Short mmCIF file of C-alpha atoms in Angstrom, two decimals:
data_model
loop_
_atom_site.label_atom_id
_atom_site.label_comp_id
_atom_site.label_asym_id
_atom_site.label_seq_id
_atom_site.Cartn_x
_atom_site.Cartn_y
_atom_site.Cartn_z
CA MET A 1 0.00 0.00 0.00
CA ALA A 2 1.43 3.37 -1.02
CA GLU A 3 2.39 5.68 1.81
CA TYR A 4 0.04 8.64 2.21
CA PHE A 5 1.50 11.73 0.55
CA PRO A 6 0.36 15.01 2.12
CA ALA A 7 0.01 18.00 -0.15
CA PRO A 8 3.11 20.22 -0.29
CA GLY A 9 2.92 23.55 1.46
CA ARG A 10 -0.03 24.22 3.72
CA ASN A 11 -3.73 23.85 3.32
CA HIS A 12 -5.44 27.11 2.39
CA LEU A 13 -8.45 27.00 4.69
CA PHE A 14 -11.17 29.29 3.37
CA VAL A 15 -14.32 27.67 4.64
CA PRO A 16 -16.49 29.79 6.96
CA GLY A 17 -15.43 27.64 9.90
CA PRO A 18 -13.48 25.92 11.21
CA THR A 19 -10.85 28.55 10.64
CA ASN A 20 -7.07 28.96 10.68
CA ILE A 21 -5.52 28.61 14.14
CA PRO A 22 -2.62 31.00 14.80
CA GLU A 23 0.62 29.61 16.16
CA ARG A 24 0.25 31.59 19.37
CA VAL A 25 -3.06 29.90 20.14
CA MET A 26 -1.68 26.44 19.37
CA GLN A 27 1.30 27.08 21.65
CA ALA A 28 -1.00 28.24 24.43
CA MET A 29 -2.97 24.98 24.20
CA ASN A 30 0.17 22.83 24.15
CA ARG A 31 0.24 22.25 27.89
CA ASN A 32 -0.32 19.51 30.39
CA ASN A 33 -3.47 19.11 32.44
CA GLU A 34 -3.69 20.94 35.73
CA ASP A 35 -5.87 21.03 38.80
CA HIS A 36 -8.79 23.31 38.00
CA ARG A 37 -9.54 23.46 41.75
CA SER A 38 -6.14 24.93 42.57
CA PRO A 39 -5.96 28.48 43.95
CA ALA A 40 -4.54 29.71 40.62
CA PHE A 41 -7.13 28.41 38.16
CA PRO A 42 -10.12 30.36 39.54
CA VAL A 43 -8.10 33.58 39.22
CA PHE A 44 -7.40 32.73 35.58
CA SER A 45 -11.05 31.76 35.03
CA LYS A 46 -12.53 34.91 36.53
CA ALA A 47 -10.48 37.17 34.25
CA LEU A 48 -11.24 35.00 31.21
CA ILE A 49 -15.00 35.01 31.74
CA SER A 50 -14.94 38.75 32.34
CA ASP A 51 -12.94 39.45 29.19
CA VAL A 52 -15.25 37.32 27.02
CA LYS A 53 -17.96 39.92 27.61
CA ARG A 54 -15.88 42.42 25.67
CA LEU A 55 -16.35 40.35 22.51
CA PHE A 56 -20.10 40.89 22.78
CA LYS A 57 -19.63 44.58 23.63
CA SER A 58 -21.44 44.02 26.89
CA THR A 59 -20.96 45.22 30.43
CA LYS A 60 -24.36 44.06 31.67
CA GLY A 61 -24.33 40.48 30.39
CA THR A 62 -23.25 37.26 32.08
CA CYS A 63 -21.12 34.86 30.03
CA PHE A 64 -21.03 31.09 30.05
CA ILE A 65 -18.20 29.08 28.45
CA ILE A 66 -19.49 25.56 27.90
CA PRO A 67 -17.59 22.58 26.47
CA THR A 68 -19.84 22.18 23.42
CA THR A 69 -20.45 23.53 19.91
CA GLY A 70 -22.72 26.24 18.60
CA SER A 71 -25.47 23.62 18.42
CA GLY A 72 -25.15 23.12 22.17
CA GLY A 73 -25.29 26.88 22.52
CA TRP A 74 -28.63 26.85 20.68
CA GLU A 75 -30.01 24.34 23.15
CA SER A 76 -28.65 26.20 26.17
CA ALA A 77 -30.16 29.50 25.03
CA LEU A 78 -33.58 27.93 24.46
CA THR A 79 -33.90 25.68 27.49
CA ASN A 80 -32.68 28.20 30.03
CA THR A 81 -35.11 30.93 28.99
CA LEU A 82 -38.26 29.15 27.76
CA SER A 83 -40.78 26.51 28.84
CA PRO A 84 -42.24 23.68 26.71
CA GLY A 85 -45.11 25.03 24.63
CA ASP A 86 -43.81 28.60 24.60
CA LYS A 87 -44.29 30.26 21.22
CA ILE A 88 -41.26 31.33 19.19
CA LEU A 89 -41.16 33.56 16.13
CA THR A 90 -38.26 32.69 13.87
CA TYR A 91 -37.05 32.94 10.27
CA ARG A 92 -35.81 30.18 7.98
CA LEU A 93 -33.39 31.82 5.55
CA GLY A 94 -30.58 29.29 5.24
CA GLN A 95 -29.23 25.96 6.45
CA PHE A 96 -28.29 27.02 9.96
CA SER A 97 -31.53 28.79 10.72
CA HIS A 98 -33.20 25.61 9.41
CA LEU A 99 -31.20 23.44 11.81
CA TRP A 100 -31.92 25.72 14.77
CA ILE A 101 -35.64 25.51 13.96
CA GLY A 102 -35.33 21.74 14.08
CA ARG A 103 -33.85 22.02 17.57
CA MET A 104 -36.70 24.28 18.69
CA THR A 105 -39.29 21.81 17.43
CA ARG A 106 -37.64 18.80 19.05
CA LEU A 107 -37.51 20.67 22.36
CA ASN A 108 -41.31 20.98 22.23
CA PHE A 109 -41.68 24.69 21.65
CA GLU A 110 -44.44 26.06 19.46
CA VAL A 111 -42.57 27.50 16.51
CA GLU A 112 -43.97 29.96 13.98
CA VAL A 113 -41.60 29.98 11.03
CA VAL A 114 -41.41 32.69 8.39
CA ASP A 115 -39.83 31.13 5.31
CA LEU A 116 -37.69 33.46 3.24
CA GLU A 117 -35.96 33.04 -0.09
CA TRP A 118 -32.45 31.76 0.54
CA GLY A 119 -30.18 34.70 -0.09
CA SER A 120 -32.48 37.24 1.52
CA GLY A 121 -32.65 38.49 5.09
CA VAL A 122 -35.35 39.66 7.43
CA ASP A 123 -37.47 42.45 5.94
CA LEU A 124 -37.87 44.85 8.86
CA GLU A 125 -41.26 46.16 7.76
CA GLN A 126 -42.55 42.61 7.48
CA PHE A 127 -41.16 41.94 10.94
CA ARG A 128 -42.89 45.05 12.27
CA SER A 129 -46.19 43.87 10.82
CA LYS A 130 -45.78 40.40 12.30
CA ILE A 131 -44.78 41.52 15.78
CA SER A 132 -47.34 44.38 15.89
CA ALA A 133 -50.13 41.91 15.14
CA ASP A 134 -49.22 39.90 18.23
CA ARG A 135 -51.23 42.09 20.59
CA SER A 136 -51.60 39.31 23.15
CA HIS A 137 -47.80 38.92 23.27
CA SER A 138 -48.04 35.23 22.51
CA PHE A 139 -44.48 35.19 21.19
CA LYS A 140 -42.19 34.56 24.14
CA ALA A 141 -39.05 34.80 22.05
CA VAL A 142 -37.79 35.95 18.68
CA CYS A 143 -34.94 33.72 17.46
CA ILE A 144 -32.77 34.92 14.61
CA VAL A 145 -29.45 33.97 13.01
CA HIS A 146 -27.34 37.11 12.80
CA ASN A 147 -25.00 35.85 10.09
CA GLU A 148 -26.33 32.95 8.01
CA THR A 149 -23.17 31.32 6.69
CA SER A 150 -24.90 29.16 4.08
CA THR A 151 -26.13 32.20 2.12
CA ALA A 152 -23.78 34.94 3.40
CA VAL A 153 -26.67 37.00 4.77
CA THR A 154 -26.28 39.30 7.78
CA ASN A 155 -29.48 40.39 9.49
CA ASP A 156 -30.09 43.77 11.11
CA ILE A 157 -30.37 42.84 14.79
CA GLY A 158 -30.37 46.45 15.95
CA GLY A 159 -33.27 47.18 13.62
CA MET A 160 -35.24 44.24 14.97
CA ARG A 161 -34.69 45.46 18.52
CA ARG A 162 -35.88 48.96 17.65
CA ILE A 163 -39.10 47.50 16.27
CA LEU A 164 -39.66 45.33 19.35
CA ASP A 165 -39.22 48.38 21.54
CA SER A 166 -41.37 50.66 19.38
CA VAL A 167 -44.39 48.34 19.69
CA GLY A 168 -43.69 47.48 23.30
CA HIS A 169 -43.32 43.75 22.71
CA PRO A 170 -41.66 41.91 25.64
CA ALA A 171 -40.36 38.90 23.67
CA LEU A 172 -36.85 37.76 24.41
CA LEU A 173 -34.39 38.34 21.55
CA LEU A 174 -32.21 35.24 21.10
CA VAL A 175 -29.43 35.52 18.50
CA ASP A 176 -27.21 32.95 16.84
CA ALA A 177 -24.00 34.96 16.46
CA VAL A 178 -21.80 31.95 15.77
CA SER A 179 -20.10 33.37 12.68
CA SER A 180 -20.32 37.02 13.67
CA ILE A 181 -18.87 37.52 17.17
CA ALA A 182 -15.31 38.89 16.79
CA GLY A 183 -15.84 39.21 13.05
CA LEU A 184 -18.85 41.49 12.57
CA ASP A 185 -20.12 44.46 14.52
CA PHE A 186 -22.21 43.09 17.38
CA ARG A 187 -23.57 45.25 20.19
CA MET A 188 -25.13 43.11 22.89
CA ASP A 189 -26.07 45.90 25.28
CA GLU A 190 -26.95 48.58 22.74
CA TRP A 191 -29.23 46.21 20.80
CA LYS A 192 -30.61 44.75 24.02
CA VAL A 193 -30.00 41.20 22.87
CA ASP A 194 -31.13 38.75 25.56
CA VAL A 195 -28.97 35.77 24.59
CA ALA A 196 -26.18 35.69 22.02
CA LEU A 197 -24.06 32.65 21.32
CA THR A 198 -20.95 31.80 19.37
CA GLY A 199 -18.47 28.96 18.89
CA SER A 200 -14.72 28.85 19.31
CA GLN A 201 -14.01 27.56 15.78
CA LYS A 202 -15.18 30.68 13.92
CA ALA A 203 -13.78 34.22 14.25
CA LEU A 204 -11.95 33.30 17.46
CA SER A 205 -9.68 31.07 15.33
CA MET A 206 -9.63 28.14 17.71
CA PRO A 207 -10.50 24.46 17.54
CA CYS A 208 -14.14 23.53 17.87
CA GLY A 209 -15.21 22.68 21.40
CA LEU A 210 -16.35 25.80 23.23
CA GLY A 211 -19.86 27.19 23.09
CA ILE A 212 -19.82 30.75 24.41
CA LEU A 213 -22.99 32.54 25.46
CA CYS A 214 -23.78 35.96 26.83
CA ALA A 215 -27.09 36.42 28.67
CA SER A 216 -28.79 39.69 29.61
CA PRO A 217 -30.25 40.36 33.06
CA LYS A 218 -33.70 39.85 31.49
CA ALA A 219 -32.63 36.42 30.24
CA LEU A 220 -31.27 35.46 33.66
CA GLU A 221 -34.57 36.50 35.21
CA ALA A 222 -36.47 34.40 32.67
CA ALA A 223 -34.28 31.41 33.55
CA LYS A 224 -35.63 31.45 37.11
CA SER A 225 -39.09 30.44 35.92
CA ALA A 226 -38.32 28.56 32.68
CA LYS A 227 -39.55 24.97 32.91
CA SER A 228 -37.57 23.33 30.11
CA LEU A 229 -35.58 20.32 31.22
CA ARG A 230 -31.88 21.10 31.30
CA VAL A 231 -28.96 19.53 33.11
CA PHE A 232 -25.59 19.86 31.39
CA PHE A 233 -26.54 23.23 29.89
CA ASP A 234 -28.14 24.67 33.05
CA TRP A 235 -26.95 28.20 33.71
CA GLY A 236 -27.89 27.81 37.35
CA ASP A 237 -24.99 25.43 37.93
CA TYR A 238 -22.59 27.96 36.43
CA LEU A 239 -24.02 30.82 38.48
CA SER A 240 -23.59 28.76 41.64
CA ALA A 241 -19.98 28.05 40.68
CA TYR A 242 -19.40 31.77 40.02
CA LYS A 243 -20.79 32.61 43.43
CA SER A 244 -18.61 30.04 45.18
CA GLY A 245 -15.51 31.20 43.34
CA THR A 246 -14.85 27.82 41.69
CA TYR A 247 -16.24 29.01 38.30
CA TRP A 248 -16.80 25.56 36.76
CA PRO A 249 -19.62 23.17 37.65
CA TYR A 250 -17.66 20.30 36.10
CA THR A 251 -14.21 19.72 34.68
CA PRO A 252 -13.58 22.43 32.06
CA SER A 253 -11.71 22.10 28.76
CA ILE A 254 -8.46 23.32 30.25
CA GLN A 255 -6.35 23.45 27.09
CA LEU A 256 -9.11 25.17 25.11
CA LEU A 257 -9.48 27.79 27.82
CA TYR A 258 -5.79 28.66 27.55
CA GLY A 259 -6.25 28.83 23.79
CA LEU A 260 -9.19 31.18 24.33
CA ARG A 261 -7.04 33.36 26.57
CA ALA A 262 -4.45 33.68 23.80
CA ALA A 263 -7.13 34.32 21.16
CA LEU A 264 -8.68 37.10 23.24
CA ASP A 265 -5.29 38.66 23.86
CA MET A 266 -4.57 38.73 20.12
CA ILE A 267 -7.96 40.27 19.32
CA PHE A 268 -7.64 42.95 21.97
CA GLU A 269 -4.06 43.74 20.96
CA GLU A 270 -5.22 44.32 17.38
CA GLY A 271 -8.30 46.08 18.71
CA LEU A 272 -11.77 44.55 18.36
CA ASP A 273 -12.97 47.37 16.10
CA CYS A 274 -9.85 46.92 13.96
CA VAL A 275 -10.60 43.19 13.69
CA ILE A 276 -14.14 44.01 12.57
CA ALA A 277 -12.81 46.54 10.03
CA ARG A 278 -10.37 43.93 8.70
CA HIS A 279 -13.21 41.51 8.10
CA HIS A 280 -15.12 44.26 6.31
CA ARG A 281 -12.17 44.82 3.98
CA PHE A 282 -12.03 41.12 3.19
CA GLY A 283 -15.77 40.97 2.52
CA GLU A 284 -15.63 43.95 0.17
CA ALA A 285 -12.53 42.64 -1.62
CA THR A 286 -14.09 39.22 -2.17
CA ARG A 287 -17.32 40.69 -3.50
CA LEU A 288 -15.33 42.84 -5.92
CA ALA A 289 -13.54 39.72 -7.13
CA VAL A 290 -16.83 37.93 -7.72
CA LYS A 291 -18.11 40.93 -9.69
CA ALA A 292 -14.95 40.91 -11.81
CA TRP A 293 -15.52 37.23 -12.57
CA GLY A 294 -19.00 38.06 -13.87
CA LEU A 295 -20.66 35.79 -11.30
CA LYS A 296 -23.55 36.52 -8.94
CA LEU A 297 -23.74 36.46 -5.18
CA CYS A 298 -26.27 34.32 -3.37
CA THR A 299 -27.03 37.34 -1.16
CA THR A 300 -29.78 39.25 -2.97
CA ASN A 301 -29.36 42.75 -1.50
CA PRO A 302 -26.27 44.72 -0.41
CA MET A 303 -27.97 45.56 2.90
CA TRP A 304 -27.50 41.89 3.88
CA TYR A 305 -23.90 41.39 2.71
CA SER A 306 -21.77 39.38 5.13
CA ASP A 307 -18.18 40.32 5.87
CA THR A 308 -17.17 36.87 7.12
CA VAL A 309 -18.33 34.70 4.20
CA THR A 310 -19.26 35.12 0.55
CA SER A 311 -21.61 32.66 -1.16
CA VAL A 312 -21.02 32.54 -4.94
CA LEU A 313 -23.58 31.22 -7.43
CA VAL A 314 -22.28 29.22 -10.38
CA PRO A 315 -23.86 28.96 -13.85
CA GLN A 316 -26.69 26.43 -14.10
CA HIS A 317 -24.66 23.95 -16.13
CA ILE A 318 -22.00 23.74 -13.40
CA ASP A 319 -22.15 21.73 -10.17
CA SER A 320 -20.64 23.91 -7.46
CA GLY A 321 -19.49 20.75 -5.69
CA ASP A 322 -17.02 20.24 -8.52
CA VAL A 323 -15.45 23.61 -7.71
CA VAL A 324 -14.95 22.63 -4.09
CA LYS A 325 -13.62 19.15 -4.91
CA LEU A 326 -11.10 20.30 -7.52
CA ALA A 327 -9.87 23.16 -5.32
CA TRP A 328 -9.03 20.65 -2.60
CA LYS A 329 -7.69 17.89 -4.82
CA LYS A 330 -5.43 20.03 -7.00
CA TYR A 331 -4.58 23.22 -5.14
CA ASN A 332 -5.00 22.24 -1.45
CA LEU A 333 -7.59 25.02 -1.17
CA SER A 334 -10.59 24.37 1.07
CA LEU A 335 -13.80 26.17 0.08
CA GLY A 336 -17.28 25.81 1.55
CA VAL A 337 -19.85 23.65 -0.20
CA GLY A 338 -23.38 24.78 -0.97
CA LEU A 339 -25.82 23.61 1.70
CA GLY A 340 -29.52 22.81 1.73
CA ASP A 341 -31.50 24.61 -0.95
CA ILE A 342 -28.34 25.86 -2.67
CA ALA A 343 -26.41 22.58 -2.70
CA GLY A 344 -24.74 22.27 -6.10
CA LYS A 345 -25.66 25.85 -6.92
CA ALA A 346 -23.14 27.83 -4.86
CA PHE A 347 -19.76 27.56 -3.21
CA ARG A 348 -18.61 29.65 -0.28
CA ILE A 349 -15.43 31.59 0.40
CA GLY A 350 -14.88 32.04 4.10
CA HIS A 351 -12.82 35.10 5.04
CA ILE A 352 -13.11 34.88 8.79
CA GLY A 353 -10.65 34.75 11.65
CA HIS A 354 -6.86 34.93 11.63
CA LEU A 355 -6.21 35.98 8.03
CA ASN A 356 -4.37 38.72 6.18
CA GLU A 357 -4.65 40.34 2.78
CA LEU A 358 -2.08 38.18 0.99
CA GLN A 359 -3.71 34.98 2.21
CA LEU A 360 -7.04 36.17 0.79
CA LEU A 361 -5.50 37.14 -2.56
CA GLY A 362 -3.88 33.71 -2.80
CA ALA A 363 -7.22 32.04 -2.21
CA LEU A 364 -8.92 34.20 -4.84
CA ALA A 365 -6.18 33.27 -7.33
CA GLY A 366 -6.86 29.62 -6.60
CA VAL A 367 -10.60 30.08 -7.13
CA GLU A 368 -9.92 31.63 -10.55
CA LEU A 369 -7.85 28.65 -11.60
CA VAL A 370 -10.50 26.20 -10.48
CA LEU A 371 -13.39 28.07 -12.09
CA ASN A 372 -11.67 27.95 -15.46
CA GLU A 373 -10.91 24.26 -15.11
CA VAL A 374 -14.54 23.33 -14.34
CA GLY A 375 -15.84 25.34 -17.28
CA VAL A 376 -16.54 28.79 -15.85
CA LYS A 377 -14.33 30.93 -18.05
CA VAL A 378 -13.16 33.95 -16.09
CA PRO A 379 -10.14 36.07 -17.03
CA LEU A 380 -7.22 34.90 -14.92
CA GLY A 381 -6.17 37.66 -12.57
CA SER A 382 -9.39 39.63 -12.92
CA GLY A 383 -10.68 38.98 -9.42
CA VAL A 384 -7.23 39.24 -7.87
CA VAL A 385 -6.67 42.64 -9.48
CA ALA A 386 -10.09 43.93 -8.40
CA ALA A 387 -9.60 42.74 -4.83
CA GLY A 388 -5.95 43.79 -4.69
CA THR A 389 -6.67 47.29 -5.98
CA TYR A 390 -9.25 47.78 -3.25
CA LEU A 391 -7.06 46.28 -0.52
CA SER A 392 -4.01 48.35 -1.48
CA LYS A 393 -6.05 51.50 -0.93
CA SER A 394 -7.96 50.44 2.16
CA THR A 395 -5.49 48.43 4.24
CA PRO A 396 -3.80 50.41 7.01
CA LEU A 397 -0.28 49.87 8.34
CA ILE A 398 0.01 47.15 10.95
CA VAL A 399 -0.55 48.88 14.28
CA SER A 400 2.51 47.43 16.00
CA ARG A 401 4.74 48.49 13.09
CA LEU A 402 3.82 52.14 12.79
#
């Protein structure tokens, strides 16, 4: 049997998660186990939990770092704030909103789903009409995906909050921010989000394994009377551990927590707003490349453009899966497949996490090669030039090298 031959160079990881892990984070995780009940670990934990709130731009929220994925975060957000039979208003606009809806249904909530065309986001006037009509306040929660990675749609959470407030609706606002926290502008306190959740494998540039939630005082109050069955994901156990000064109700993921510490330090050293601006540059540059190729975006309106992922439609005679397969097989470039309703119709370029301009331009060059080889004839260099021209004018000097 022939010995496995790994591809030369490194894998160019441009899926919208999991993302590239910086060396500093990997080194921080390369450590032995330690006693999480020692006098030192609670000191480390207290500072870590406090600093996580900064990612959500919150001073009022309470954060929970749970050894799970974003899917576990979904379940934790729902079961801690709601009771079986409670009515939820939610929107199906892509694969991940679809999966979250499935979780809501299986947890025995009454779910009213507004189905949208994949590639579109929440129409705020439609939302106003829907929530205004609920005069009896039957909706106990509004659940929305902030950044739908399957279609590259970013919803206006602040706008939804303003509408809830303007009509005096008391529903909790629960937000899947898995692919937006530390990549897109997110304002937990200003938008009065009640629960926001993310995962470590996205913009934090870590391995998968941590579900991170931030809960408002209103959400914590709701948890006191919520009747949903919860054990592993129960916030109450965490709050008791916080009060006792032990911080963890069970053995935490020690190595991942040290990785999270390093990831936070890197984000804050760059500056969270600078990180968000960097992602915006990458989103704009990628969209300019797609335009130069003569292809269309899955996202139907610029108001919903995502800065962490771009979903690219291919001509009808092309299977987008062929683009993804060839990129990996020939150029060691990992792109995102089309999911759900757009499987075979679109591929995704993730530009999220620990990336720089030259990495992005290299990926775009690889996409151009692959497109031509699968039968989508685009001028070689066209997207790279469009993106590079924009980046050369918009990229600032590295802060530490001024």
